[in-house]
Amino acid sequence: MFPNKKVQKLIGSKVQVEMKGDLHLLEGTLQSADDYMNLHLIDTVEMADGERLRSLGSVVLRGNNIIIVVPMEN
Amino acid sequence: MFPNKKVQKLIGSKVQVEMKGDLHLLEGTLQSADDYMNLHLIDTVEMADGERLRSLGSVVLRGNNIIIVVPMEN
Amino acid sequence: MFPNKKVQKLIGSKVQVEMKGDLHLLEGTLQSADDYMNLHLIDTVEMADGERLRSLGSVVLRGNNIIIVVPMEN
Amino acid sequence: MFPNKKVQKLIGSKVQVEMKGDLHLLEGTLQSADDYMNLHLIDTVEMADGERLRSLGSVVLRGNNIIIVVPMEN
Amino acid sequence: MFPNKKVQKLIGSKVQVEMKGDLHLLEGTLQSADDYMNLHLIDTVEMADGERLRSLGSVVLRGNNIIIVVPMEN
Amino acid sequence: MFPNKKVQKLIGSKVQVEMKGDLHLLEGTLQSADDYMNLHLIDTVEMADGERLRSLGSVVLRGNNIIIVVPMEN
């Protein structure tokens, strides 16, 4: 399964996403994803050192600025 | 709904945008958006720690340097 | 009007451009722009804190490294 | 053999990947790779100075933010 | 004239190029340029504060990491 | 000769490559290169201040994160 398809299979479940820039780790429920790995997350929170920093709600992330997507099964 | 379409649905409403580089958070009314997530905002202000830093008015943002787009319903 | 078209409408007028990297704010007259937002500016000056830092004249800016384009009507 | 094909030949074996941003070196087993060098790794660990920093498990890495891929034959 | 064409018109003449990353300003004679603004320079020197830092000779610069190209007529 | 072709002509010979991110200068023998300037190097070493920092062997470099490629004829 190609990496893009792996991401699309995560729609509906919780993911952690690390972005370029100054944002800390984001956690949210993956709502949609396209072939460029642009992501739409809902119930998104910004985390720092395992603590909730702020609640962002519904957000769109630009695919080329995504470093890593980690499924949160645990 | 794909992430790009989610952004295009925000046309006419206020958004927060975090860019790469030294700019602080931008807030403005989304005027147009294309498939690369290039954005045209009007009434744009640069914010720092919740305060207006400076007024930028009409601006064009290059899509690949956008980190996150957050709708401002609240 | 799409963001790219908004930029192309600025040809012939003065713009401010913030780039990635160490350059400060650039101000110049937009000579041409393509669909990737590559820009050709003339009479370009690099500004810092509202003061002219150095004169660059005719320059070409790579579109993907542009953060923001701001029209200078004032 | 083109660089992309070299990466695809590594599927099933362990690789080290250095990303842009704040992540340290990642080590994992390459599960899939596409033509953009987007990678799906499993059993991924983040390493710092040769020590395991944290276990990430299954991750997807955005190709354009990959700096270098190093096969771990040793 | 589009920005890319402006760059291609500079083939054979001296240019200054600012790159992303840690390199200082590069000066060299533009040998070739493609539509992505990948550049081949010869007689390239790296400059810092107006002084020659080191001689690099023939180099290839990746277009997407170019910030600005400045013709050196003076 | 276009910049990409200039790089492909270097296959089989030694090159220096500067990448974005925290890696120091890489030196290796160019094994293959594609149109995106993705590179496969062998016998790669990471250099700092003219000294070998560590040996990396066979590596794949993502083209868009390459700043500069310098042939090592000397």
Coordinates of C-alpha atoms in Angstrom, one line a residue:
Chain A
M1 CA 0.0 0.0 0.0
F2 CA 1.5 3.3 -1.1
P3 CA 2.2 6.0 1.6
N4 CA -0.7 8.2 0.4
K5 CA -3.1 5.3 0.6
K6 CA -1.9 4.5 4.1
V7 CA -2.8 8.0 5.1
Q8 CA -6.2 7.8 3.4
K9 CA -6.9 4.6 5.3
L10 CA -6.6 6.7 8.5
I11 CA -9.6 8.8 7.7
G12 CA -12.0 8.7 10.7
S13 CA -9.3 7.9 13.2
K14 CA -6.9 10.0 15.3
V15 CA -3.5 11.0 14.0
Q16 CA -0.5 13.0 15.2
V17 CA 1.0 15.4 12.7
E18 CA 4.3 17.2 12.9
M19 CA 4.5 20.3 10.7
K20 CA 7.3 22.5 9.5
G21 CA 7.5 25.9 11.2
D22 CA 6.7 26.9 14.8
L23 CA 3.6 24.8 15.5
H24 CA 4.0 22.0 18.0
L25 CA 2.6 18.5 17.5
L26 CA -1.0 18.5 16.3
E27 CA -3.5 15.8 17.2
G28 CA -6.8 15.4 15.6
T29 CA -9.3 13.2 13.8
L30 CA -8.5 12.9 10.1
Q31 CA -11.5 14.1 8.1
S32 CA -10.0 14.0 4.6
A33 CA -6.7 13.7 2.7
D34 CA -5.8 14.1 -0.9
D35 CA -2.9 12.8 -3.1
Y36 CA -0.7 15.8 -2.0
M37 CA -1.3 14.8 1.6
N38 CA -3.2 18.0 2.3
L39 CA -5.1 17.1 5.4
H40 CA -8.4 18.2 7.0
L41 CA -8.4 17.5 10.7
I42 CA -11.2 18.1 13.2
D43 CA -11.1 18.3 17.0
T44 CA -7.5 19.4 16.6
V45 CA -5.3 20.3 19.5
E46 CA -1.8 21.5 19.6
M47 CA 0.3 19.6 22.1
A48 CA 3.6 20.4 23.8
D49 CA 5.4 17.8 26.0
G50 CA 2.3 15.7 26.1
E51 CA 0.1 18.5 27.3
R52 CA -2.7 20.3 25.5
L53 CA -1.4 23.7 24.5
R54 CA -4.5 25.0 22.7
S55 CA -7.6 23.8 20.9
L56 CA -7.7 24.5 17.2
G57 CA -10.9 22.7 16.1
S58 CA -11.2 22.2 12.3
V59 CA -8.0 22.9 10.4
V60 CA -6.5 22.4 7.0
L61 CA -2.8 21.4 6.8
R62 CA -0.8 22.0 3.6
G63 CA 0.7 18.6 2.5
N64 CA 4.2 19.8 1.6
N65 CA 4.7 21.2 5.1
I66 CA 3.9 17.9 6.8
I67 CA 6.9 16.1 8.1
I68 CA 5.4 13.0 9.6
V69 CA 1.9 11.5 10.1
V70 CA 1.6 9.0 13.0
P71 CA -1.5 6.9 13.6
M72 CA -2.7 7.0 17.3
E73 CA -4.0 3.5 17.9
N74 CA -2.8 3.5 21.5
Chain B
M1 CA -14.7 16.9 1.1
F2 CA -11.1 17.2 0.1
P3 CA -8.9 19.7 2.1
N4 CA -8.7 22.1 -0.9
K5 CA -12.5 22.2 -1.1
K6 CA -12.7 22.8 2.6
V7 CA -10.6 25.9 2.1
Q8 CA -12.6 27.1 -0.8
K9 CA -15.8 26.8 1.2
L10 CA -14.3 29.3 3.6
I11 CA -14.3 32.1 0.9
G12 CA -16.1 35.1 2.3
S13 CA -15.4 34.2 5.9
K14 CA -12.6 35.0 8.3
V15 CA -9.5 32.7 8.6
Q16 CA -6.3 32.5 10.5
V17 CA -3.3 31.5 8.5
E18 CA 0.2 30.5 9.8
M19 CA 3.0 30.9 7.3
K20 CA 6.5 29.7 7.1
G21 CA 9.1 32.4 7.8
D22 CA 9.1 35.3 10.2
L23 CA 5.5 36.5 9.8
H24 CA 3.3 36.1 12.8
L25 CA -0.2 34.7 12.6
L26 CA -2.3 36.4 9.9
E27 CA -6.1 37.0 10.2
G28 CA -8.2 38.1 7.3
T29 CA -11.2 37.5 5.1
L30 CA -10.6 34.9 2.5
Q31 CA -11.3 36.4 -0.9
S32 CA -10.1 33.5 -3.2
A33 CA -8.2 30.3 -3.1
D34 CA -6.9 28.0 -5.9
D35 CA -6.0 24.3 -6.0
Y36 CA -2.5 25.1 -4.8
M37 CA -4.0 26.8 -1.7
N38 CA -2.6 30.1 -2.9
L39 CA -4.8 32.5 -0.9
H40 CA -6.0 36.1 -1.4
L41 CA -7.0 37.7 1.9
I42 CA -8.5 41.2 2.5
D43 CA -8.6 43.2 5.7
T44 CA -5.6 41.2 6.8
V45 CA -3.9 41.9 10.1
E46 CA -0.7 40.3 11.5
M47 CA -1.3 39.2 15.1
A48 CA 1.1 38.4 17.9
D49 CA 0.0 36.9 21.2
G50 CA -3.6 37.8 20.4
E51 CA -2.8 41.5 19.7
R52 CA -2.9 43.3 16.3
L53 CA 0.7 43.9 15.3
R54 CA 0.1 45.7 12.0
S55 CA -2.6 46.0 9.3
L56 CA -1.7 44.6 5.9
G57 CA -4.9 45.0 4.0
S58 CA -5.1 43.0 0.8
V59 CA -2.4 40.3 0.5
V60 CA -1.6 37.2 -1.6
L61 CA -0.1 34.2 0.2
R62 CA 1.9 31.5 -1.6
G63 CA 0.2 28.2 -1.0
N64 CA 3.3 26.1 -0.5
N65 CA 4.4 28.3 2.4
I66 CA 1.1 28.0 4.3
I67 CA 1.4 25.7 7.3
I68 CA -2.2 25.7 8.6
V69 CA -5.5 27.4 7.8
V70 CA -8.0 27.7 10.7
P71 CA -11.6 28.9 10.2
M72 CA -12.6 31.6 12.7
E73 CA -16.2 30.8 13.5
N74 CA -15.8 31.8 17.1
Chain C
M1 CA -10.3 36.4 -9.1
F2 CA -7.7 33.7 -8.2
P3 CA -4.7 34.7 -6.2
N4 CA -2.4 34.4 -9.2
K5 CA -4.5 36.7 -11.2
K6 CA -4.6 39.2 -8.3
V7 CA -0.8 39.2 -8.5
Q8 CA -0.7 39.6 -12.2
K9 CA -3.1 42.6 -11.9
L10 CA -0.4 44.3 -9.9
I11 CA 2.0 44.5 -12.8
G12 CA 3.2 48.0 -13.2
S13 CA 2.5 49.0 -9.6
K14 CA 4.6 48.9 -6.4
V15 CA 4.6 45.8 -4.2
Q16 CA 6.1 44.6 -1.0
V17 CA 7.4 41.0 -1.0
E18 CA 8.5 38.9 1.9
M19 CA 10.8 36.0 1.0
K20 CA 12.0 33.0 2.9
G21 CA 15.6 33.1 4.0
D22 CA 17.7 36.0 5.3
L23 CA 16.5 38.8 3.0
H24 CA 14.5 41.6 4.6
L25 CA 11.4 43.0 3.0
L26 CA 11.7 43.8 -0.7
E27 CA 9.9 46.7 -2.3
G28 CA 9.8 47.2 -6.1
T29 CA 7.7 47.7 -9.2
L30 CA 6.3 44.4 -10.5
Q31 CA 7.4 43.9 -14.0
S32 CA 6.1 40.4 -14.7
A33 CA 4.6 37.4 -12.9
D34 CA 3.9 33.9 -14.1
D35 CA 1.6 31.2 -12.8
Y36 CA 4.1 29.9 -10.3
M37 CA 4.3 33.4 -8.8
N38 CA 7.9 33.9 -10.0
L39 CA 8.3 37.6 -10.0
H40 CA 10.4 40.1 -11.9
L41 CA 10.7 43.4 -10.0
I42 CA 12.5 46.6 -11.0
D43 CA 13.8 49.5 -8.9
T44 CA 13.9 47.0 -6.0
V45 CA 15.1 48.0 -2.6
E46 CA 15.6 45.9 0.5
M47 CA 14.0 47.5 3.5
A48 CA 14.6 46.9 7.2
D49 CA 12.4 48.6 9.9
G50 CA 11.1 51.0 7.3
E51 CA 14.5 52.1 6.1
R52 CA 16.3 51.5 2.8
L53 CA 19.0 48.9 3.4
R54 CA 20.3 48.5 -0.1
S55 CA 19.3 49.0 -3.7
L56 CA 19.0 45.8 -5.8
G57 CA 17.5 47.2 -9.0
S58 CA 16.2 44.5 -11.4
V59 CA 15.7 41.2 -9.6
V60 CA 14.0 37.8 -10.2
L61 CA 12.3 36.1 -7.2
R62 CA 11.5 32.4 -7.2
G63 CA 7.8 31.9 -6.6
N64 CA 8.0 29.0 -4.2
N65 CA 10.1 31.1 -1.8
I66 CA 7.7 34.0 -1.7
I67 CA 5.7 34.2 1.6
I68 CA 3.5 37.1 0.9
V69 CA 2.9 39.8 -1.7
V70 CA 1.4 43.1 -0.5
P71 CA 0.2 45.8 -2.9
M72 CA 1.5 49.3 -1.9
E73 CA -1.4 51.6 -2.7
N74 CA -0.4 54.0 0.0
Chain D
M1 CA 19.2 2.6 -11.4
F2 CA 17.4 5.9 -10.7
P3 CA 17.4 7.2 -7.1
N4 CA 13.7 6.5 -6.7
K5 CA 14.2 2.9 -7.8
K6 CA 17.1 2.6 -5.4
V7 CA 14.7 3.6 -2.6
Q8 CA 12.0 1.2 -3.8
K9 CA 14.6 -1.6 -3.8
L10 CA 15.0 -1.0 0.0
I11 CA 11.4 -2.1 0.7
G12 CA 11.4 -4.7 3.4
S13 CA 14.8 -3.7 4.8
K14 CA 15.9 -1.2 7.5
V15 CA 16.6 2.4 6.6
Q16 CA 17.7 5.6 8.3
V17 CA 15.9 8.8 7.3
E18 CA 16.8 12.4 8.1
M19 CA 13.9 14.8 7.8
K20 CA 13.6 18.6 7.7
G21 CA 12.4 20.1 10.9
D22 CA 13.0 19.2 14.5
L23 CA 12.8 15.4 14.3
H24 CA 16.0 13.5 15.0
L25 CA 17.1 10.7 12.8
L26 CA 14.5 8.1 12.2
E27 CA 15.1 4.3 11.8
G28 CA 12.5 1.9 10.6
T29 CA 11.6 -0.9 8.2
L30 CA 10.6 0.5 4.8
Q31 CA 7.1 -0.7 4.0
S32 CA 6.4 1.3 0.8
A33 CA 7.7 4.2 -1.2
D34 CA 6.2 6.1 -4.2
D35 CA 7.7 8.2 -6.9
Y36 CA 7.7 11.3 -4.7
M37 CA 9.7 9.4 -2.1
N38 CA 6.8 9.5 0.3
L39 CA 7.7 6.7 2.7
H40 CA 5.8 4.3 4.9
L41 CA 8.0 2.9 7.7
I42 CA 7.1 0.5 10.4
D43 CA 8.8 -0.3 13.7
T44 CA 10.1 3.3 13.5
V45 CA 12.2 4.8 16.3
E46 CA 13.6 8.3 16.7
M47 CA 17.3 8.2 17.5
A48 CA 19.5 10.9 19.0
D49 CA 23.3 10.4 19.3
G50 CA 22.9 6.7 18.6
E51 CA 20.3 6.1 21.4
R52 CA 16.6 5.4 21.0
L53 CA 14.7 8.6 21.9
R54 CA 11.1 7.3 21.4
S55 CA 9.2 4.6 19.5
L56 CA 6.9 5.8 16.8
G57 CA 5.7 2.6 15.2
S58 CA 4.0 3.0 11.9
V59 CA 4.6 6.4 10.3
V60 CA 4.2 8.1 6.9
L61 CA 6.9 10.6 5.9
R62 CA 6.3 13.3 3.3
G63 CA 8.8 12.9 0.5
N64 CA 9.7 16.5 -0.1
N65 CA 10.8 16.9 3.5
I66 CA 13.2 14.0 3.4
I67 CA 16.8 15.0 3.3
I68 CA 18.6 11.7 3.0
V69 CA 17.8 8.0 3.0
V70 CA 20.6 5.7 4.2
P71 CA 20.3 1.9 3.9
M72 CA 21.3 0.0 7.1
E73 CA 23.1 -3.1 6.0
N74 CA 25.1 -3.2 9.1
Chain E
M1 CA 8.9 39.1 -20.4
F2 CA 8.2 36.3 -17.9
P3 CA 10.6 36.0 -14.9
N4 CA 12.0 32.7 -16.3
K5 CA 12.8 34.4 -19.6
K6 CA 14.4 37.3 -17.8
V7 CA 16.7 34.8 -16.2
Q8 CA 17.5 33.0 -19.4
K9 CA 18.4 36.3 -21.0
L10 CA 21.1 36.6 -18.4
I11 CA 23.0 33.6 -19.8
G12 CA 26.6 34.6 -20.5
S13 CA 26.6 37.5 -18.0
K14 CA 27.4 37.7 -14.3
V15 CA 24.7 37.2 -11.7
Q16 CA 24.4 37.2 -7.9
V17 CA 22.3 34.4 -6.4
E18 CA 21.0 34.1 -2.9
M19 CA 20.2 30.5 -1.9
K20 CA 18.3 29.0 1.0
G21 CA 20.5 27.4 3.6
D22 CA 23.9 28.3 5.0
L23 CA 25.6 29.4 1.8
H24 CA 26.5 33.1 1.5
L25 CA 25.8 35.1 -1.7
L26 CA 27.1 33.4 -4.8
E27 CA 28.5 35.3 -7.8
G28 CA 29.2 33.6 -11.1
T29 CA 28.6 33.6 -14.9
L30 CA 25.3 32.1 -15.8
Q31 CA 25.9 29.2 -18.2
S32 CA 22.4 27.7 -18.5
A33 CA 19.0 27.9 -16.9
D34 CA 15.9 25.8 -17.3
D35 CA 12.2 26.5 -16.7
Y36 CA 12.5 25.5 -13.0
M37 CA 15.2 28.1 -12.6
N38 CA 17.8 25.4 -12.0
L39 CA 21.1 27.3 -12.8
H40 CA 24.5 26.2 -14.0
L41 CA 27.1 28.8 -13.0
I42 CA 30.8 28.9 -13.8
D43 CA 33.6 30.9 -12.2
T44 CA 31.5 30.9 -9.1
V45 CA 32.7 32.5 -5.9
E46 CA 31.0 32.6 -2.5
M47 CA 30.9 36.1 -1.1
A48 CA 30.5 37.4 2.4
D49 CA 30.3 41.1 3.2
G50 CA 31.6 42.0 -0.2
E51 CA 34.7 39.8 0.1
R52 CA 35.5 36.5 -1.7
L53 CA 35.1 33.7 0.8
R54 CA 35.9 30.7 -1.4
S55 CA 36.1 29.8 -5.1
L56 CA 33.6 27.1 -6.2
G57 CA 34.1 27.1 -9.9
S58 CA 31.4 25.2 -11.9
V59 CA 28.2 24.6 -9.8
V60 CA 24.6 23.6 -10.3
L61 CA 22.0 25.3 -8.2
R62 CA 18.6 23.7 -7.5
G63 CA 15.9 26.1 -8.7
N64 CA 13.5 25.7 -5.8
N65 CA 16.2 26.7 -3.3
I66 CA 17.0 30.0 -5.1
I67 CA 15.6 33.0 -3.3
I68 CA 16.7 35.8 -5.7
V69 CA 18.7 36.3 -8.9
V70 CA 20.3 39.7 -9.3
P71 CA 22.0 40.7 -12.6
M72 CA 25.4 42.4 -12.1
E73 CA 25.6 45.1 -14.7
N74 CA 27.7 47.3 -12.5
Chain F
M1 CA 23.6 22.1 -21.7
F2 CA 20.8 22.4 -19.1
P3 CA 21.6 22.2 -15.4
N4 CA 20.0 18.8 -15.1
K5 CA 22.1 17.5 -17.9
K6 CA 25.2 19.0 -16.4
V7 CA 24.5 16.9 -13.2
Q8 CA 23.9 13.8 -15.2
K9 CA 27.2 14.2 -17.0
L10 CA 28.8 13.9 -13.5
I11 CA 27.7 10.3 -13.1
G12 CA 30.7 8.2 -12.2
S13 CA 32.7 11.1 -10.8
K14 CA 33.0 12.7 -7.4
V15 CA 30.8 15.5 -6.3
Q16 CA 30.2 17.7 -3.3
V17 CA 26.6 18.3 -2.3
E18 CA 25.2 20.8 0.2
M19 CA 21.8 19.9 1.5
K20 CA 19.1 21.8 3.5
G21 CA 18.9 20.9 7.1
D22 CA 21.6 19.9 9.6
L23 CA 23.8 17.7 7.5
H24 CA 27.2 19.0 6.7
L25 CA 28.7 18.9 3.3
L26 CA 28.5 15.5 1.6
E27 CA 31.1 14.1 -0.7
G28 CA 30.6 11.0 -2.8
T29 CA 30.6 9.3 -6.2
L30 CA 27.5 10.1 -8.2
Q31 CA 25.8 6.8 -9.2
S32 CA 22.6 8.2 -10.7
A33 CA 20.5 11.3 -11.0
D34 CA 17.0 11.9 -12.4
D35 CA 15.3 15.0 -13.7
Y36 CA 14.3 16.2 -10.3
M37 CA 17.9 16.1 -9.3
N38 CA 17.3 13.2 -6.8
L39 CA 20.8 11.8 -6.4
H40 CA 22.2 8.4 -5.6
L41 CA 25.7 8.6 -4.2
I42 CA 28.1 5.9 -3.1
D43 CA 31.1 6.0 -0.9
T44 CA 29.6 9.1 0.7
V45 CA 31.2 10.9 3.6
E46 CA 29.9 13.8 5.6
M47 CA 32.6 16.5 5.9
A48 CA 33.0 19.4 8.3
D49 CA 35.7 22.0 7.9
G50 CA 37.5 19.8 5.5
E51 CA 37.6 16.8 7.8
R52 CA 35.7 13.5 7.5
L53 CA 32.9 13.5 10.0
R54 CA 31.4 10.1 9.3
S55 CA 31.1 7.6 6.5
L56 CA 27.5 7.1 5.1
G57 CA 28.2 4.8 2.2
S58 CA 25.3 4.5 -0.3
V59 CA 22.7 7.3 0.1
V60 CA 19.8 8.7 -1.7
L61 CA 19.3 12.5 -1.6
R62 CA 16.0 14.2 -2.3
G63 CA 16.4 16.7 -5.1
N64 CA 14.3 19.5 -3.8
N65 CA 16.5 19.6 -0.7
I66 CA 19.7 20.0 -2.6
I67 CA 21.2 23.5 -2.5
I68 CA 24.2 23.1 -4.7
V69 CA 26.2 20.4 -6.5
V70 CA 29.9 21.0 -7.0
P71 CA 32.0 18.7 -9.2
M72 CA 35.3 17.7 -7.6
E73 CA 37.8 17.8 -10.4
N74 CA 40.5 19.3 -8.3

